[in-house]
């Protein structure tokens, strides 16, 4: 037989193998719980629309029966194919991580079975299953190994339901296994183990038949091994915890961890649950005599009334526990204890009670109180938790308990017990550190007292009325030697000897008549006291701390504690100093992390850091959640202060009459503001009382916690304000934009003022926090809005703007299909400036209604926009509009590629372009019958132009909006940050000069070097300060598949739609003719065309302008279409074309001499004269 220490020794291969396996099991559980919070919502296919969209992309295991069906559905539909490509790029990383977790579960059970097989075959020398189960550590580890596997399967089915698992595995198989670096050798086994069980957590869905035993049997364990483990659990206390709970009433609490393991392992032998009544009666009587709700793993609870309902033997055995009289007795007993224990603990917590002497003299009583408190708290927390609410009997029993349950009293008991345990732990830790020093000090004092008394009786030191006594002198000298010989290391024999010495010192008073000498008597009393202190110090043992740690375990409440969050927050609102006791409660909850970390630490696994970090982060997140009530309350108080300052308190004038001083003093209002401010300061002080605390492996700084809490509340309030303030009615005839922006501006200014006010009282940098968080909110929302334009979506867990500590809330989409407020704002701006209903006049930088001539958007709109959503909002809108332009350009390019067809095949579209090129380009002369020729080609391509005009008008409209945004950004930068603006402008001009110099002479260095990111780094600064021109931007890359004959296409497109426009002297621009149905306006048309040409090589622009010049000259030569018109007048087509060219030059910043290359200067002069 091997000893306990030998089994876990590093040279014991058997012990180390099973220890590492159990360590791995705990790490898998942590990964499972971690990933459960990151299931992409699309895998749930919650809506009918999602099921239709992802029918071919997200199949379950039916895919393996008919893969060709799903592949065909994707390959024959370009939209589905594109959607699948985007889905793959977005989700493959997280799906791969999920699959690795699934595979690790399968490998875990196969490794466990392999270990059992090796144990049976004698691979481990001198080790058999019976020997290992007889060893203390061996039986613990084997039990934990099989329990962890069962717990993995149960929790996996709860957290990641069967259909979701199947979709993830299929997705991984289809996309990840194509990578040669990915091993998928176990995918068939993983599929077999983790296929859907039919289990759903929804209360209305019944549990599948023979669940979970069928699930457990998919990869079975040795039946002999399972029954031997169950036998050990039935007969033994494998963790020796009953010794920590001497009271028989506490036995079920002592065996709670063992009971949870037994519950899981019994599903590997379902016949015991079903037919073995004697065994089940024994199990219930030992483990479940007074409890029927158990903690499965880290706070996940199970109600045995529901869980054992299908099993006859288990159900029958549980009847005694569920007897109404038994339950009533338990309720009465525990309810009485709550009240009495609260009083007892409060007595201990009274200042001055828990002194060192008191604690050392009353250790058994103090520990018994801790046991009683924790047993009572545990019973109430687990039995009042809402488990198995769908089960009538279970719900009825819980409701009965709740009738007499006082949650506030139990909460107070939890707080008081936590503080009591915290103080005792600190005291015992201090006493342990000082133990040897104190022992040696008391020993030294005792020896010195005895030596002094020996000297007194020697006669050399005269003492009043003490005669020389050689016998007593020798006796005291011997006593000093005896005390000095006591050994700190051998505390058992030292304890016995101390008692004997203490008794001898008492007897010497009686037998030698020393009671009358007060000085000798005092010396002897002091020495006896030092001996007692030495005895007390010996009793300070580590076993007390170990017992305290095990008894105070709160891991069962890891999840259930959340139901007491309202009690905690109400308590904090009532008295912020409650944070001191809450700190102790959080530390008590942190002790629950010992359960999964113990084996990982013993195995010296690399997983220790990640697992401890996960549980610590979960606990810190809960701490933040509880303490968030402080910033929340502070903001409520701030709202009242802002209301008084802005609405009720009159501003004091610079000069006022003496008689008016009392009226402007407004003492009542100022007193109210002072009271509210004082409350804010009290809450701040309450938070800081928590002190810096190590929660798991994370150090929690209360000042940082307060700042994060304020940030979180600010983020929520501002996000809600932006969401609610920017909801528009798409059917409104008059625009709501200016009214909404005005209201939003007032609200945001209120937040800003409140931060200015609060920062001095809570010691934070208000402006810094405001700018960082508002920027983060807006950038996150624009990122989410832009997801609809991206193949690879940015999920929350991937976003650099989203944070778990200070999360940005997500709201349900409203109205026009936009995901966020920034999308609704962009949509509203586009709606009111729609070319279908408006005319843009560049001279006034404004849009006018084309029917009423009323101004619908002017420079004031962009100023209001900047004041409402700040510079961050303007830059975010600019970014979103860029994505919209890219989408339209991509639509145009796809259409061109489709029309051009394959390079080796001459499509009808290409033939038309080739024919046109022959007519006008070889040689490029004036066209004889120009009107007929151009009309014939534009008519042939009219159907191709219909979708193009929509793209061009949207692009042109957005580009004009971007110009206004850029202008407003530049104006704000010059006003608010003149030095920054001028610096960036100078730097930009210098960079451009160097770039031009490099391309003129490649021997000159490129700015920053060829591989430098300087240009990429400076661009965001330039764009946010308005030092950019949207019309010069290249949005997409083009290829020969897109650009074949593009100059001809765009030229024919231009002249086709110029015929639908006419010049208006009133607004000095082109407007659509009365009967034209298309959304058409001159400026957006010009700017859209300009942007389109910018995406191609500059030669295409030159060629297009040449063709336009040729068209103008040819049409002038042809004369008017109607012979009756005066021949001296310029034809309308020529007027429109010349105006188009003039506007194009204006927006493209081309000098007049460039236009004169294509059109004679006299025509340009006469055209302008003709217009005026």
PDB file of N, CA, C and O in Angstrom, residues 625-655:
ATOM      1  N   UNK A 625     -20.669  44.861 -10.839  1.00  0.00           N
ATOM      2  CA  UNK A 625     -22.123  44.925 -10.996  1.00  0.00           C
ATOM      3  C   UNK A 625     -22.793  45.395  -9.712  1.00  0.00           C
ATOM      4  O   UNK A 625     -23.694  46.244  -9.739  1.00  0.00           O
ATOM      5  N   UNK A 626     -22.363  44.844  -8.583  1.00  0.00           N
ATOM      6  CA  UNK A 626     -22.958  45.223  -7.292  1.00  0.00           C
ATOM      7  C   UNK A 626     -22.662  46.682  -6.978  1.00  0.00           C
ATOM      8  O   UNK A 626     -23.550  47.461  -6.625  1.00  0.00           O
ATOM      9  N   UNK A 627     -21.395  47.061  -7.121  1.00  0.00           N
ATOM     10  CA  UNK A 627     -20.983  48.407  -6.732  1.00  0.00           C
ATOM     11  C   UNK A 627     -21.382  49.464  -7.757  1.00  0.00           C
ATOM     12  O   UNK A 627     -21.214  50.662  -7.495  1.00  0.00           O
ATOM     13  N   UNK A 628     -21.924  49.024  -8.902  1.00  0.00           N
ATOM     14  CA  UNK A 628     -22.364  49.994  -9.910  1.00  0.00           C
ATOM     15  C   UNK A 628     -23.491  50.869  -9.373  1.00  0.00           C
ATOM     16  O   UNK A 628     -23.755  51.957  -9.897  1.00  0.00           O
ATOM     17  N   UNK A 629     -24.148  50.418  -8.316  1.00  0.00           N
ATOM     18  CA  UNK A 629     -25.238  51.208  -7.734  1.00  0.00           C
ATOM     19  C   UNK A 629     -24.723  52.549  -7.228  1.00  0.00           C
ATOM     20  O   UNK A 629     -25.472  53.537  -7.190  1.00  0.00           O
ATOM     21  N   UNK A 630     -23.444  52.615  -6.856  1.00  0.00           N
ATOM     22  CA  UNK A 630     -22.887  53.876  -6.350  1.00  0.00           C
ATOM     23  C   UNK A 630     -22.816  54.918  -7.473  1.00  0.00           C
ATOM     24  O   UNK A 630     -23.369  56.012  -7.332  1.00  0.00           O
ATOM     25  N   UNK A 631     -22.162  54.629  -8.617  1.00  0.00           N
ATOM     26  CA  UNK A 631     -22.199  55.612  -9.718  1.00  0.00           C
ATOM     27  C   UNK A 631     -23.624  55.894 -10.201  1.00  0.00           C
ATOM     28  O   UNK A 631     -23.938  57.030 -10.552  1.00  0.00           O
ATOM     29  N   UNK A 632     -24.467  54.852 -10.222  1.00  0.00           N
ATOM     30  CA  UNK A 632     -25.855  55.047 -10.673  1.00  0.00           C
ATOM     31  C   UNK A 632     -26.571  56.054  -9.789  1.00  0.00           C
ATOM     32  O   UNK A 632     -27.236  56.978 -10.274  1.00  0.00           O
ATOM     33  N   UNK A 633     -26.412  55.897  -8.467  1.00  0.00           N
ATOM     34  CA  UNK A 633     -27.045  56.823  -7.534  1.00  0.00           C
ATOM     35  C   UNK A 633     -26.433  58.213  -7.657  1.00  0.00           C
ATOM     36  O   UNK A 633     -27.134  59.225  -7.570  1.00  0.00           O
ATOM     37  N   UNK A 634     -25.115  58.263  -7.853  1.00  0.00           N
ATOM     38  CA  UNK A 634     -24.450  59.554  -8.033  1.00  0.00           C
ATOM     39  C   UNK A 634     -25.012  60.297  -9.241  1.00  0.00           C
ATOM     40  O   UNK A 634     -25.221  61.514  -9.190  1.00  0.00           O
ATOM     41  N   UNK A 635     -25.267  59.576 -10.335  1.00  0.00           N
ATOM     42  CA  UNK A 635     -25.826  60.217 -11.529  1.00  0.00           C
ATOM     43  C   UNK A 635     -27.257  60.690 -11.289  1.00  0.00           C
ATOM     44  O   UNK A 635     -27.662  61.728 -11.820  1.00  0.00           O
ATOM     45  N   UNK A 636     -28.020  59.928 -10.498  1.00  0.00           N
ATOM     46  CA  UNK A 636     -29.374  60.379 -10.155  1.00  0.00           C
ATOM     47  C   UNK A 636     -29.318  61.686  -9.362  1.00  0.00           C
ATOM     48  O   UNK A 636     -30.112  62.601  -9.592  1.00  0.00           O
ATOM     49  N   UNK A 637     -28.366  61.768  -8.437  1.00  0.00           N
ATOM     50  CA  UNK A 637     -28.190  63.003  -7.667  1.00  0.00           C
ATOM     51  C   UNK A 637     -27.710  64.136  -8.580  1.00  0.00           C
ATOM     52  O   UNK A 637     -28.141  65.284  -8.436  1.00  0.00           O
ATOM     53  N   UNK A 638     -26.832  63.795  -9.520  1.00  0.00           N
ATOM     54  CA  UNK A 638     -26.341  64.804 -10.458  1.00  0.00           C
ATOM     55  C   UNK A 638     -27.460  65.365 -11.322  1.00  0.00           C
ATOM     56  O   UNK A 638     -27.495  66.563 -11.610  1.00  0.00           O
ATOM     57  N   UNK A 639     -28.384  64.508 -11.734  1.00  0.00           N
ATOM     58  CA  UNK A 639     -29.528  64.976 -12.524  1.00  0.00           C
ATOM     59  C   UNK A 639     -30.305  66.035 -11.767  1.00  0.00           C
ATOM     60  O   UNK A 639     -30.755  67.037 -12.340  1.00  0.00           O
ATOM     61  N   UNK A 640     -30.486  65.799 -10.458  1.00  0.00           N
ATOM     62  CA  UNK A 640     -31.202  66.778  -9.637  1.00  0.00           C
ATOM     63  C   UNK A 640     -30.415  68.088  -9.545  1.00  0.00           C
ATOM     64  O   UNK A 640     -30.999  69.178  -9.611  1.00  0.00           O
ATOM     65  N   UNK A 641     -29.093  67.977  -9.393  1.00  0.00           N
ATOM     66  CA  UNK A 641     -28.255  69.182  -9.319  1.00  0.00           C
ATOM     67  C   UNK A 641     -28.340  69.971 -10.621  1.00  0.00           C
ATOM     68  O   UNK A 641     -28.512  71.198 -10.612  1.00  0.00           O
ATOM     69  N   UNK A 642     -28.230  69.263 -11.749  1.00  0.00           N
ATOM     70  CA  UNK A 642     -28.284  69.936 -13.047  1.00  0.00           C
ATOM     71  C   UNK A 642     -29.639  70.583 -13.261  1.00  0.00           C
ATOM     72  O   UNK A 642     -29.739  71.704 -13.779  1.00  0.00           O
ATOM     73  N   UNK A 643     -30.697  69.903 -12.846  1.00  0.00           N
ATOM     74  CA  UNK A 643     -32.049  70.465 -12.976  1.00  0.00           C
ATOM     75  C   UNK A 643     -32.161  71.774 -12.196  1.00  0.00           C
ATOM     76  O   UNK A 643     -32.704  72.770 -12.673  1.00  0.00           O
ATOM     77  N   UNK A 644     -31.625  71.791 -10.968  1.00  0.00           N
ATOM     78  CA  UNK A 644     -31.665  73.016 -10.150  1.00  0.00           C
ATOM     79  C   UNK A 644     -30.820  74.107 -10.791  1.00  0.00           C
ATOM     80  O   UNK A 644     -31.257  75.266 -10.901  1.00  0.00           O
ATOM     81  N   UNK A 645     -29.636  73.758 -11.241  1.00  0.00           N
ATOM     82  CA  UNK A 645     -28.724  74.772 -11.777  1.00  0.00           C
ATOM     83  C   UNK A 645     -29.203  75.354 -13.103  1.00  0.00           C
ATOM     84  O   UNK A 645     -28.975  76.527 -13.382  1.00  0.00           O
ATOM     85  N   UNK A 646     -29.853  74.532 -13.929  1.00  0.00           N
ATOM     86  CA  UNK A 646     -30.248  75.004 -15.260  1.00  0.00           C
ATOM     87  C   UNK A 646     -31.669  75.556 -15.319  1.00  0.00           C
ATOM     88  O   UNK A 646     -31.950  76.437 -16.113  1.00  0.00           O
ATOM     89  N   UNK A 647     -32.572  75.021 -14.482  1.00  0.00           N
ATOM     90  CA  UNK A 647     -33.988  75.386 -14.604  1.00  0.00           C
ATOM     91  C   UNK A 647     -34.498  76.257 -13.454  1.00  0.00           C
ATOM     92  O   UNK A 647     -35.440  77.023 -13.639  1.00  0.00           O
ATOM     93  N   UNK A 648     -33.931  76.100 -12.264  1.00  0.00           N
ATOM     94  CA  UNK A 648     -34.503  76.772 -11.105  1.00  0.00           C
ATOM     95  C   UNK A 648     -33.640  77.930 -10.591  1.00  0.00           C
ATOM     96  O   UNK A 648     -34.147  78.957 -10.171  1.00  0.00           O
ATOM     97  N   UNK A 649     -32.322  77.760 -10.640  1.00  0.00           N
ATOM     98  CA  UNK A 649     -31.436  78.769 -10.062  1.00  0.00           C
ATOM     99  C   UNK A 649     -31.111  79.840 -11.104  1.00  0.00           C
ATOM    100  O   UNK A 649     -30.611  79.539 -12.180  1.00  0.00           O
ATOM    101  N   UNK A 650     -31.442  81.086 -10.776  1.00  0.00           N
ATOM    102  CA  UNK A 650     -31.166  82.195 -11.688  1.00  0.00           C
ATOM    103  C   UNK A 650     -29.679  82.540 -11.646  1.00  0.00           C
ATOM    104  O   UNK A 650     -29.054  82.496 -10.587  1.00  0.00           O
ATOM    105  N   UNK A 651     -29.149  82.889 -12.816  1.00  0.00           N
ATOM    106  CA  UNK A 651     -27.734  83.232 -12.884  1.00  0.00           C
ATOM    107  C   UNK A 651     -27.502  84.602 -12.268  1.00  0.00           C
ATOM    108  O   UNK A 651     -28.241  85.556 -12.535  1.00  0.00           O
ATOM    109  N   UNK A 652     -26.490  84.707 -11.438  1.00  0.00           N
ATOM    110  CA  UNK A 652     -26.187  85.975 -10.766  1.00  0.00           C
ATOM    111  C   UNK A 652     -25.514  86.921 -11.749  1.00  0.00           C
ATOM    112  O   UNK A 652     -24.510  86.561 -12.369  1.00  0.00           O
ATOM    113  N   UNK A 653     -26.069  88.161 -11.915  1.00  0.00           N
ATOM    114  CA  UNK A 653     -25.467  89.113 -12.857  1.00  0.00           C
ATOM    115  C   UNK A 653     -24.119  89.623 -12.356  1.00  0.00           C
ATOM    116  O   UNK A 653     -23.800  89.523 -11.171  1.00  0.00           O
ATOM    117  N   UNK A 654     -23.340  90.174 -13.277  1.00  0.00           N
ATOM    118  CA  UNK A 654     -22.022  90.690 -12.914  1.00  0.00           C
ATOM    119  C   UNK A 654     -22.139  91.847 -11.929  1.00  0.00           C
ATOM    120  O   UNK A 654     -21.343  91.999 -11.015  1.00  0.00           O
ATOM    121  N   UNK A 655     -23.170  92.690 -12.111  1.00  0.00           N
ATOM    122  CA  UNK A 655     -23.424  93.814 -11.204  1.00  0.00           C
ATOM    123  C   UNK A 655     -24.869  93.743 -10.745  1.00  0.00           C
ATOM    124  O   UNK A 655     -25.760  93.439 -11.537  1.00  0.00           O
TER     125      UNK A 655
END
